[in-house]
mmCIF file of C-alpha atoms in Angstrom:
data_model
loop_
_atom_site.group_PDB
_atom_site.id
_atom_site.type_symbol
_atom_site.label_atom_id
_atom_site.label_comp_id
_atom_site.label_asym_id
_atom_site.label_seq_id
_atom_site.Cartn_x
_atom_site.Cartn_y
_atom_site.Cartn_z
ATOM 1 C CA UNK A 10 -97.892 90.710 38.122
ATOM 2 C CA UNK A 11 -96.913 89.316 41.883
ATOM 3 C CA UNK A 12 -99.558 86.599 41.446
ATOM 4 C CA UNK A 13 -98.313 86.080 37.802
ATOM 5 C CA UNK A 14 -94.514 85.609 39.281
ATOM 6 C CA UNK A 15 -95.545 83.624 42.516
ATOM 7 C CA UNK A 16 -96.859 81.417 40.063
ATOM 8 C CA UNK A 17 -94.087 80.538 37.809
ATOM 9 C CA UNK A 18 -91.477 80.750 40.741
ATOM 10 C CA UNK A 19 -94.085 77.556 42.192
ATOM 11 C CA UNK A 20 -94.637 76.008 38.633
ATOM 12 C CA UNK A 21 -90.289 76.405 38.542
ATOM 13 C CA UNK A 22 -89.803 75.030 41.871
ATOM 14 C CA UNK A 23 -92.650 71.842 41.034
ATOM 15 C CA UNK A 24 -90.625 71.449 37.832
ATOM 16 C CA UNK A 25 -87.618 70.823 39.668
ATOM 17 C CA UNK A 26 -88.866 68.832 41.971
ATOM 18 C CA UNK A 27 -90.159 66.367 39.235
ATOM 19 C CA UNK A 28 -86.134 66.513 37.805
ATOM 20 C CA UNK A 29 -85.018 65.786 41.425
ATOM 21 C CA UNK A 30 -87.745 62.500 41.592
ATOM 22 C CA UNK A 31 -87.195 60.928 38.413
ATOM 23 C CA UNK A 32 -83.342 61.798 38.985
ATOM 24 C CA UNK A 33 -83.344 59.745 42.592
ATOM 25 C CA UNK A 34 -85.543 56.737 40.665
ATOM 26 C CA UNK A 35 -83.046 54.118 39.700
ATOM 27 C CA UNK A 36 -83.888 51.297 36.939
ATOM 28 C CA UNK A 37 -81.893 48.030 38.079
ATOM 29 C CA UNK A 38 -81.642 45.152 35.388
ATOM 30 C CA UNK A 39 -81.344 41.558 36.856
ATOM 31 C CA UNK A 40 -81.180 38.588 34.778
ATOM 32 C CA UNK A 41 -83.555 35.681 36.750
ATOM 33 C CA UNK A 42 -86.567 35.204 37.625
ATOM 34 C CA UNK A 43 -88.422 36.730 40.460
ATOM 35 C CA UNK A 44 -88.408 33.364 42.328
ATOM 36 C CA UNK A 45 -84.886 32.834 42.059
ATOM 37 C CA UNK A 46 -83.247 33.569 45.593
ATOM 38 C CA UNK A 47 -81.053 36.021 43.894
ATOM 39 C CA UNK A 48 -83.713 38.321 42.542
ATOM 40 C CA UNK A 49 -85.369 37.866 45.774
ATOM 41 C CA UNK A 50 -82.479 39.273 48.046
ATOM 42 C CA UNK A 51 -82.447 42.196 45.245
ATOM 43 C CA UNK A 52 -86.064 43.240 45.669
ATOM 44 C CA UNK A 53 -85.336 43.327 49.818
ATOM 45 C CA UNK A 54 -82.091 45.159 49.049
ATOM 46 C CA UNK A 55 -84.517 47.453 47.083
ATOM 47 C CA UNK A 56 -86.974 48.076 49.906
ATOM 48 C CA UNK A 57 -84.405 48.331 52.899
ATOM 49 C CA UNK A 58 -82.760 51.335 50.212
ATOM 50 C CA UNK A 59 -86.157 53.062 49.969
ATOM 51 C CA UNK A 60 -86.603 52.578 53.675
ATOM 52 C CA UNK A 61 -83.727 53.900 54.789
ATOM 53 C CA UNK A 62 -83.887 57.132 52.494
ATOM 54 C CA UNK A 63 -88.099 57.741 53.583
ATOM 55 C CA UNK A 64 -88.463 56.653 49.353
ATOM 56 C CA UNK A 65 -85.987 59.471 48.598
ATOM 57 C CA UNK A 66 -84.237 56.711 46.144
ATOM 58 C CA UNK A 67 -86.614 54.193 45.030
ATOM 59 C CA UNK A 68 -84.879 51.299 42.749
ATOM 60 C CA UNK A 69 -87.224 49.163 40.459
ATOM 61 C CA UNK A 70 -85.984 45.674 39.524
ATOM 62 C CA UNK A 71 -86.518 44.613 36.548
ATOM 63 C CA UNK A 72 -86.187 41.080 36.633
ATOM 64 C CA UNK A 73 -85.598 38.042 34.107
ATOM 65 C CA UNK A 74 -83.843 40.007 31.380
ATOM 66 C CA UNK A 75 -86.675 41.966 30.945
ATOM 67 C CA UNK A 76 -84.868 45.116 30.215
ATOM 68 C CA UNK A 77 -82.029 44.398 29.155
ATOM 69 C CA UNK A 78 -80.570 40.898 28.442
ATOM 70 C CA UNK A 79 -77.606 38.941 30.578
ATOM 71 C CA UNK A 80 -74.829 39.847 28.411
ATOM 72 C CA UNK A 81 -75.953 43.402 28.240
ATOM 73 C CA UNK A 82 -76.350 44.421 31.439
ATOM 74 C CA UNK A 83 -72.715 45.063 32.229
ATOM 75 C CA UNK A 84 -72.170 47.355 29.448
ATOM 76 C CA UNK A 85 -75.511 49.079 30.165
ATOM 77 C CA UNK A 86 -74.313 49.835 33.635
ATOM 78 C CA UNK A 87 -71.234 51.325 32.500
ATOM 79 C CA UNK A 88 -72.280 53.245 30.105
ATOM 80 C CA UNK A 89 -74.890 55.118 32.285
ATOM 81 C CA UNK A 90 -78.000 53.686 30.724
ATOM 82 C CA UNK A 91 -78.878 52.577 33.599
ATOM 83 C CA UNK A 92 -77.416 53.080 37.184
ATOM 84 C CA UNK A 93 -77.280 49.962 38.780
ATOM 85 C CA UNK A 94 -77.611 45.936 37.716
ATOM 86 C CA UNK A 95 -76.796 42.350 38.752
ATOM 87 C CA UNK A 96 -74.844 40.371 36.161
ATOM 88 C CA UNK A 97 -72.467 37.084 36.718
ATOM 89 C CA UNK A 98 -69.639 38.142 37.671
ATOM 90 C CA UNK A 99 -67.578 35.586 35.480
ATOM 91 C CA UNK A 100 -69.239 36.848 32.152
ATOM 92 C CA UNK A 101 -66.140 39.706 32.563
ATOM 93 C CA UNK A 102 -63.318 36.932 32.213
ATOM 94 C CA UNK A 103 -62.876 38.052 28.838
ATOM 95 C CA UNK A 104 -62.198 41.554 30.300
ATOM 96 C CA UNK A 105 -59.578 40.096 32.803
ATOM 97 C CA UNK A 106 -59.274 36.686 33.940
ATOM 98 C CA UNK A 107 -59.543 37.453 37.520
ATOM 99 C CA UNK A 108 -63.604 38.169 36.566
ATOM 100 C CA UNK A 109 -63.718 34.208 36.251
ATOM 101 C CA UNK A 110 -61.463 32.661 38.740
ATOM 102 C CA UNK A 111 -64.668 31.866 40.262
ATOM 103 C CA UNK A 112 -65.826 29.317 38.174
ATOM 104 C CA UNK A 113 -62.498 27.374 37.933
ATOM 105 C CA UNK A 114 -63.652 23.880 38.522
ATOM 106 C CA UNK A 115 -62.842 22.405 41.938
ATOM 107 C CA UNK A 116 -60.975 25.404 42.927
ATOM 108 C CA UNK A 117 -63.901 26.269 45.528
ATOM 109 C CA UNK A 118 -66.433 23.830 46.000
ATOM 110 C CA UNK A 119 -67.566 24.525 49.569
ATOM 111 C CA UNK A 120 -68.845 28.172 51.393
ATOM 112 C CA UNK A 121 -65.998 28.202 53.324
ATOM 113 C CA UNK A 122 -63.126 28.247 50.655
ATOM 114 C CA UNK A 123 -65.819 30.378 48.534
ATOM 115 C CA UNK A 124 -65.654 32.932 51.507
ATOM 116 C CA UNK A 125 -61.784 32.603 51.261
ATOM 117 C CA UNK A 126 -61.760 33.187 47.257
ATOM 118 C CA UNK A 127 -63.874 36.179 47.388
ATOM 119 C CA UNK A 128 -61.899 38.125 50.067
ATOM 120 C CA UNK A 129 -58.865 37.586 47.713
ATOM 121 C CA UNK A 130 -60.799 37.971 44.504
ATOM 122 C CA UNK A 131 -62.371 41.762 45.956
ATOM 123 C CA UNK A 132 -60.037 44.309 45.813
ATOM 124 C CA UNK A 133 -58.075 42.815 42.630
ATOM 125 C CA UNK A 134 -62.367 42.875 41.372
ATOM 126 C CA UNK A 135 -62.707 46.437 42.551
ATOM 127 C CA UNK A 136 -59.492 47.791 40.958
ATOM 128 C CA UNK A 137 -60.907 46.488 37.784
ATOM 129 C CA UNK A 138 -64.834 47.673 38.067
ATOM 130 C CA UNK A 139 -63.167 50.867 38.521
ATOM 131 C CA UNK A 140 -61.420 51.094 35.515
ATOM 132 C CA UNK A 141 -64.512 50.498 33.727
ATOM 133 C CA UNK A 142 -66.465 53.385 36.016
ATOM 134 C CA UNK A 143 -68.107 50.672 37.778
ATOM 135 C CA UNK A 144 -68.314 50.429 41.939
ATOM 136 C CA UNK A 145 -69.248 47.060 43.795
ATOM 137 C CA UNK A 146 -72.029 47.253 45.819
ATOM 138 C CA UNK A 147 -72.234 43.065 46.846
ATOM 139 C CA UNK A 148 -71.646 39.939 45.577
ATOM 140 C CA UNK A 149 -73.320 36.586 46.756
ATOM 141 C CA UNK A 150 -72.606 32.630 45.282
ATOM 142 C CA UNK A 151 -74.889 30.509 43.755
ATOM 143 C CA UNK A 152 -74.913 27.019 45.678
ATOM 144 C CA UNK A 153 -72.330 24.397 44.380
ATOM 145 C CA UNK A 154 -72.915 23.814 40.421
ATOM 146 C CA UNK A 155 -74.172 19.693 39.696
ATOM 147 C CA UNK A 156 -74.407 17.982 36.252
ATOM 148 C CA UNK A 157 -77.617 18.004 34.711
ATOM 149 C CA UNK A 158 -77.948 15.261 32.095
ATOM 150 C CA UNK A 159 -80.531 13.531 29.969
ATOM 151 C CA UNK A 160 -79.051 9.830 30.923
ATOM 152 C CA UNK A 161 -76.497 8.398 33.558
ATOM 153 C CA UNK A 162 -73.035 9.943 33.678
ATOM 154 C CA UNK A 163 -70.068 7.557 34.962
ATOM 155 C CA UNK A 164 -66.821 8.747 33.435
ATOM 156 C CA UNK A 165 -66.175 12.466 31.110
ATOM 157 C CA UNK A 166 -66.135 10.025 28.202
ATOM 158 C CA UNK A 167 -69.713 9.564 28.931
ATOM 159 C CA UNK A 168 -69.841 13.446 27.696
ATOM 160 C CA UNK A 169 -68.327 12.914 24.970
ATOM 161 C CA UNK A 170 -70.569 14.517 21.900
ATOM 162 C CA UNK A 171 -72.985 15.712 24.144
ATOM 163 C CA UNK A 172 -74.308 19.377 23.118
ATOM 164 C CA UNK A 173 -73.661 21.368 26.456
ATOM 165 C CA UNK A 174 -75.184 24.343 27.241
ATOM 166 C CA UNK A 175 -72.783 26.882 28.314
ATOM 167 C CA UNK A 176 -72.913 30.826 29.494
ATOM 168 C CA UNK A 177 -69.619 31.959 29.845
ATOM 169 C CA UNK A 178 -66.244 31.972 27.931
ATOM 170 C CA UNK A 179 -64.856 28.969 31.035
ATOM 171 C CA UNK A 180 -67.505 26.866 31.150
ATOM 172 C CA UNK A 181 -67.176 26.873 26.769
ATOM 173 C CA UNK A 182 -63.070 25.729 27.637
ATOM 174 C CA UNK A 183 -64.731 23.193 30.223
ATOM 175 C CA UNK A 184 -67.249 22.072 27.492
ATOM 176 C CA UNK A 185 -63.991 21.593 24.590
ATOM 177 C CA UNK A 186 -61.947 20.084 27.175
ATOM 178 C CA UNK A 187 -64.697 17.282 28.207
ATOM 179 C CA UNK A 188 -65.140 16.486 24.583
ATOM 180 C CA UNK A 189 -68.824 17.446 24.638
ATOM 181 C CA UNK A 190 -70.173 20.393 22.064
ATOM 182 C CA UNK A 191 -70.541 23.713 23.856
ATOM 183 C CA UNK A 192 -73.567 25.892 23.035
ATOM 184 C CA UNK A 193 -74.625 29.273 24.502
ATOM 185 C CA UNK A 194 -77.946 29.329 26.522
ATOM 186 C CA UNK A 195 -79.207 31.769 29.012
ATOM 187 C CA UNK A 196 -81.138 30.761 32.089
ATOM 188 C CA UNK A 197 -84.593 31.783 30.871
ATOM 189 C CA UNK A 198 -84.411 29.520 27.610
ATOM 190 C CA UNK A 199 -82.772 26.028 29.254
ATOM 191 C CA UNK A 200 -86.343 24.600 28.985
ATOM 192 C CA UNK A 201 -86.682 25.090 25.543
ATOM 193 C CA UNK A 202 -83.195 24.244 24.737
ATOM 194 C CA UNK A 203 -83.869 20.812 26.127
ATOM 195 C CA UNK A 204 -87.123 19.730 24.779
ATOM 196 C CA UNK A 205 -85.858 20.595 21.465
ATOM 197 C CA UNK A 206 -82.266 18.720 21.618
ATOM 198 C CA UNK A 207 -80.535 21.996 21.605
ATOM 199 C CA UNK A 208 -78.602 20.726 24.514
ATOM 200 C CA UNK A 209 -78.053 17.793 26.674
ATOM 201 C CA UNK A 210 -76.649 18.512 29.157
ATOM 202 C CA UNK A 211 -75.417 21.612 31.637
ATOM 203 C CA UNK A 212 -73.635 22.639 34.672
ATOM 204 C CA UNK A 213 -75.655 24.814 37.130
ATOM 205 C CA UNK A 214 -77.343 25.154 40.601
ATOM 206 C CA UNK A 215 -79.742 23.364 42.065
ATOM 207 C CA UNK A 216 -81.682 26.831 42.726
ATOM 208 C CA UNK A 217 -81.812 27.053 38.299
ATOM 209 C CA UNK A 218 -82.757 23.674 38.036
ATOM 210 C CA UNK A 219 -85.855 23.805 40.220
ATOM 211 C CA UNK A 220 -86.556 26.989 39.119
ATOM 212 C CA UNK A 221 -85.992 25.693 35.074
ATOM 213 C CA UNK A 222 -88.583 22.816 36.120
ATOM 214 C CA UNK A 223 -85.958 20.458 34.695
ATOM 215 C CA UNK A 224 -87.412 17.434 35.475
ATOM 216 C CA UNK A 225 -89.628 18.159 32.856
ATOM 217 C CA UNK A 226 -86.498 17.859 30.084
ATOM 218 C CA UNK A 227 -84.306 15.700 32.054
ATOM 219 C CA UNK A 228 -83.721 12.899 34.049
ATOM 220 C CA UNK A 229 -80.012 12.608 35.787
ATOM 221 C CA UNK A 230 -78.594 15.238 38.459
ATOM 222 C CA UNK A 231 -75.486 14.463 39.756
ATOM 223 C CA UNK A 232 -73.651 16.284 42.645
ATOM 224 C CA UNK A 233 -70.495 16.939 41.114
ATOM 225 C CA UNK A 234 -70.074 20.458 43.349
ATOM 226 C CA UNK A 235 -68.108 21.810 40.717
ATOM 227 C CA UNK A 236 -67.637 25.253 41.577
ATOM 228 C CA UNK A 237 -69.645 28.069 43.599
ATOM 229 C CA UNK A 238 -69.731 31.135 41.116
ATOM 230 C CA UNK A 239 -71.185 34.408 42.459
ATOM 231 C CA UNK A 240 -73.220 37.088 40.555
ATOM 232 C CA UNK A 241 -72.332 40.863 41.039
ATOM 233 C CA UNK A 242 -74.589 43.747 41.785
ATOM 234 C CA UNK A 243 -72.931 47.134 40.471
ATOM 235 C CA UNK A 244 -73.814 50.899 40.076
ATOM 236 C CA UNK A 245 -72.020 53.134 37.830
ATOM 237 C CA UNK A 246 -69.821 55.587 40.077
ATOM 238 C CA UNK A 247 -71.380 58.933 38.144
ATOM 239 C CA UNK A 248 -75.023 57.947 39.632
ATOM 240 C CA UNK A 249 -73.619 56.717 43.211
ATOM 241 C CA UNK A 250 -71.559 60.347 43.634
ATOM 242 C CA UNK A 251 -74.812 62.054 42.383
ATOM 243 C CA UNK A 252 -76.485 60.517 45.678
ATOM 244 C CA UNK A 253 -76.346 62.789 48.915
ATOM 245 C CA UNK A 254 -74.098 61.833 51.668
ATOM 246 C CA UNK A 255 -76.827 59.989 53.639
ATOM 247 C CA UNK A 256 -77.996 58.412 50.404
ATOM 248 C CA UNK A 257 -74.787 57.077 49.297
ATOM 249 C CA UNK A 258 -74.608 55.966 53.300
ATOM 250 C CA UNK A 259 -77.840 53.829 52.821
ATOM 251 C CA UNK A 260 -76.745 52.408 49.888
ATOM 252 C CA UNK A 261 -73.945 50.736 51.159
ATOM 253 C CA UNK A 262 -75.063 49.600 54.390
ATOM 254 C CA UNK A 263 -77.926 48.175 51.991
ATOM 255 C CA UNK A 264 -75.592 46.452 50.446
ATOM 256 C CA UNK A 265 -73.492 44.992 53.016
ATOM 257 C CA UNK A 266 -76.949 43.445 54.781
ATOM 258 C CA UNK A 267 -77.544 41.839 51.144
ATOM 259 C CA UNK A 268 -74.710 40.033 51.232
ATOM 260 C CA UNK A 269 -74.975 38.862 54.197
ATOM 261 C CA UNK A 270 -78.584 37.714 53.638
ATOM 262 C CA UNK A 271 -77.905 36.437 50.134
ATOM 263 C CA UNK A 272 -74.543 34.380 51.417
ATOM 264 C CA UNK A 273 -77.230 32.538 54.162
ATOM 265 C CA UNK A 274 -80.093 31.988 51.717
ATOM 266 C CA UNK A 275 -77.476 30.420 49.131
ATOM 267 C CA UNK A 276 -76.515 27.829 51.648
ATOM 268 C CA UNK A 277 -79.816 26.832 52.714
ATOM 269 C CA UNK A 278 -81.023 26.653 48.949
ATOM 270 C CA UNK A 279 -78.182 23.841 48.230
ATOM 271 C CA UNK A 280 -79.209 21.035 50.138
ATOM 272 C CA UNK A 281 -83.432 22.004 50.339
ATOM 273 C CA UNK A 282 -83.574 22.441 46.267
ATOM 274 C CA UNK A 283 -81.684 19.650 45.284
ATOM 275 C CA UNK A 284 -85.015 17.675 47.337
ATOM 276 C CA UNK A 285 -86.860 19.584 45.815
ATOM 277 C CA UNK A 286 -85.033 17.607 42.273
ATOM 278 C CA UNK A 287 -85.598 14.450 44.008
ATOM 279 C CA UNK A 288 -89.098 14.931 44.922
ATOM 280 C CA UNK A 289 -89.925 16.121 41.057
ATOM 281 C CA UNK A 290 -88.318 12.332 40.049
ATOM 282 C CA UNK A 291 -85.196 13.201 38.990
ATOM 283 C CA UNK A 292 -82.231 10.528 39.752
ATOM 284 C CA UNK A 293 -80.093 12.505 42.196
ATOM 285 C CA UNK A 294 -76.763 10.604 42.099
ATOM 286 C CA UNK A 295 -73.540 11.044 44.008
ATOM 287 C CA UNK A 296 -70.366 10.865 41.377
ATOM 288 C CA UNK A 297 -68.468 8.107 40.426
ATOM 289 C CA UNK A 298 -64.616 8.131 41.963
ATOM 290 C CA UNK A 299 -64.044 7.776 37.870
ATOM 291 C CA UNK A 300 -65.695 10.662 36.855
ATOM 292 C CA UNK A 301 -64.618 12.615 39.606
ATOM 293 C CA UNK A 302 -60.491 12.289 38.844
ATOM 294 C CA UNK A 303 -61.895 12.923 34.936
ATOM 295 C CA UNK A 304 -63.070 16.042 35.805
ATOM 296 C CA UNK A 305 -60.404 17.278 38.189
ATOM 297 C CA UNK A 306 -58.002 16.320 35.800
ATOM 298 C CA UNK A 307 -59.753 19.106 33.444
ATOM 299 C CA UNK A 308 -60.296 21.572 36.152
ATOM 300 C CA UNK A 309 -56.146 20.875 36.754
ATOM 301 C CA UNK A 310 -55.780 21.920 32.945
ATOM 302 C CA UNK A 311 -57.780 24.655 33.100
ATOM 303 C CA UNK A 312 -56.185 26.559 36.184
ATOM 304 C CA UNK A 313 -52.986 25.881 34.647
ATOM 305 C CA UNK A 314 -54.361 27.781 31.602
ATOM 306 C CA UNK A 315 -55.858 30.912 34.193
ATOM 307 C CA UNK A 316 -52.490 31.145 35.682
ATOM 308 C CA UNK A 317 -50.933 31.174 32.784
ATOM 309 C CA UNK A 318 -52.670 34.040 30.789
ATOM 310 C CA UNK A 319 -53.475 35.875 34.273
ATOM 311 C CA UNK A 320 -50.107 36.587 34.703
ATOM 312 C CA UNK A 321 -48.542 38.240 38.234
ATOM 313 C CA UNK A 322 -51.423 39.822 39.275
ATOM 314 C CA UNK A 323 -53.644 36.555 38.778
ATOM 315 C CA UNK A 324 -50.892 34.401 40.123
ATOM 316 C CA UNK A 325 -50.755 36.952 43.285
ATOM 317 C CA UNK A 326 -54.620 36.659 43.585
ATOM 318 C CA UNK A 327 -54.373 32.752 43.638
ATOM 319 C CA UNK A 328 -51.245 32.614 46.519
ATOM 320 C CA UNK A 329 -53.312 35.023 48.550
ATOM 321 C CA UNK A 330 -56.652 32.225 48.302
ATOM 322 C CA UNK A 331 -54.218 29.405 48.770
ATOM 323 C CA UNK A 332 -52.470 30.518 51.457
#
């Protein structure tokens, strides 16, 4: 009977061990592919977490929508299905405006103002991730977004018709307000969109277009430096206060050294993948003064428009950037 009871006290205590391992194994949806420097900073900020806790919390990355998709991963986050993922942050400007204030164009079109937005964008950010049951763990840019086109762009009329691939409820209003035809496309289908006249054109990174291959659907690139949008890496606050004290500790300072690292590698992937554009054949062109005022003249407009439906807080969170 001793035997019989030492046994199932052991088979008990294996049992709970197993809960305890699966429980300190988190999934972690990201939408791009494992090449893209973003997913790469995510897998380190994986390892340094399971190095820091001896593999007592081991995150696996699931990369390129392959768990869930872009526009999901937010709401799976939240709603516990998983505990952790990396989403744009400006897909939430439907949620609140201040999600997007990111990708107002020529708002913040160098690192240095981008540093400046994000320090005023944070705890305004924060207040609202917590609301949703959300916490923050980094946040790092995406180099300066260019126009990708299928011929030579001198002036917005030049856009005029166009069908342009959009991803987020700002760059849709920056699509209408161009005069070209917004269409939704996430990252891992721009290839196909092209080749089969889905779209013509699109706004993005340098980093997405090498990593799209788009000189094999396109010809033009040109360096409008639109905007420097960041994505967001979250974990749902019930699964962070189930961590330990040392845990949660690792976490964060896990964190903090990813976006450091992922700040760095976004700079030095703006000026070495747009030669890697050049080198594939595609035109790299520097804007016309013409379509330059055309397009601040619509970035104008469409901070107006933020302002206006972001009310005091967003007009607070845009004195404390300007300032």
């Amino acid at each position: 009977m001793f035997v019989s009871r030492y046994l199932g006290g052991a088979v008990a205590a294996l049992a709970g061990l197993a809960v305890q391992a699966q429980a300190d194994t988190w999934d972690m949806p990201t939408p791009y592919p494992d090449a893209t420097f973003h997913t790469v900073n995510i897998h380190q900020f994986a390892e340094d977490v399971a190095t820091a806790t001896d593999g007592g919390l081991e995150i696996k990355v699931h990369s390129a929508g392959s768990l869930f998709k872009h526009p999901e991963i937010s709401k799976a986050v939240r709603s516990g299905q998983v505990p952790a993922g990396e989403f744009f942050l400006s897909l939430l400007a439907n949620d609140n405006p201040a999600f997007g204030i990111d990708s107002m164009p020529f708002l913040a079109t160098n690192y240095d103002e981008a540093m400046r937005l994000w320090a005023a964008q944070k705890d305004v950010i924060d207040g609202l991730l917590d609301d949703q049951g959300l916490m923050a763990l980094y946040a790092v840019p995406w180099p300066p977004q260019g126009l990708y086109t299928t011929k030579e762009i001198n002036s917005v009329a030049d856009l005029a018709g166009l069908k342009f691939r959009t991803y987020n409820a700002t760059l849709e209003e920056f699509a209408n307000l161009a005069g070209a035809a917004p269409t939704q496309v996430e990252v891992p289908d721009i290839p196909q969109a092209f080749s089969t006249g889905r779209v013509e054109a699109m706004i993005t990174s340098p980093s997405t277009g090498v990593n799209s291959k788009a000189w094999d659907f396109l010809t033009h690139y040109t360096d409008i430096q639109a905007w420097i949008p960041k994505n967001i890496v979250v974990v749902n606050k019930r699964a962070f206060r189930r961590l330990d004290d040392a845990t949660q500790a690792a976490v964060l300072e896990a964190a903090a050294a990813a976006e450091q690292r992922g700040w760095e590698m976004s700079m030095a992937e703006t000026a070495a993948q747009t030669a890697v554009l050049a080198e594939n054949g595609i035109t790299v062109v520097a804007p016309s003064d013409e379509l330059m005022t055309g397009l601040r003249d619509i970035g104008a407009q469409m901070l107006d428009n933020w302002t206006a439906e972001a009310g005091d807080s967003g007009a607070a969170l845009l004195s404390a950037y300007q300032q």
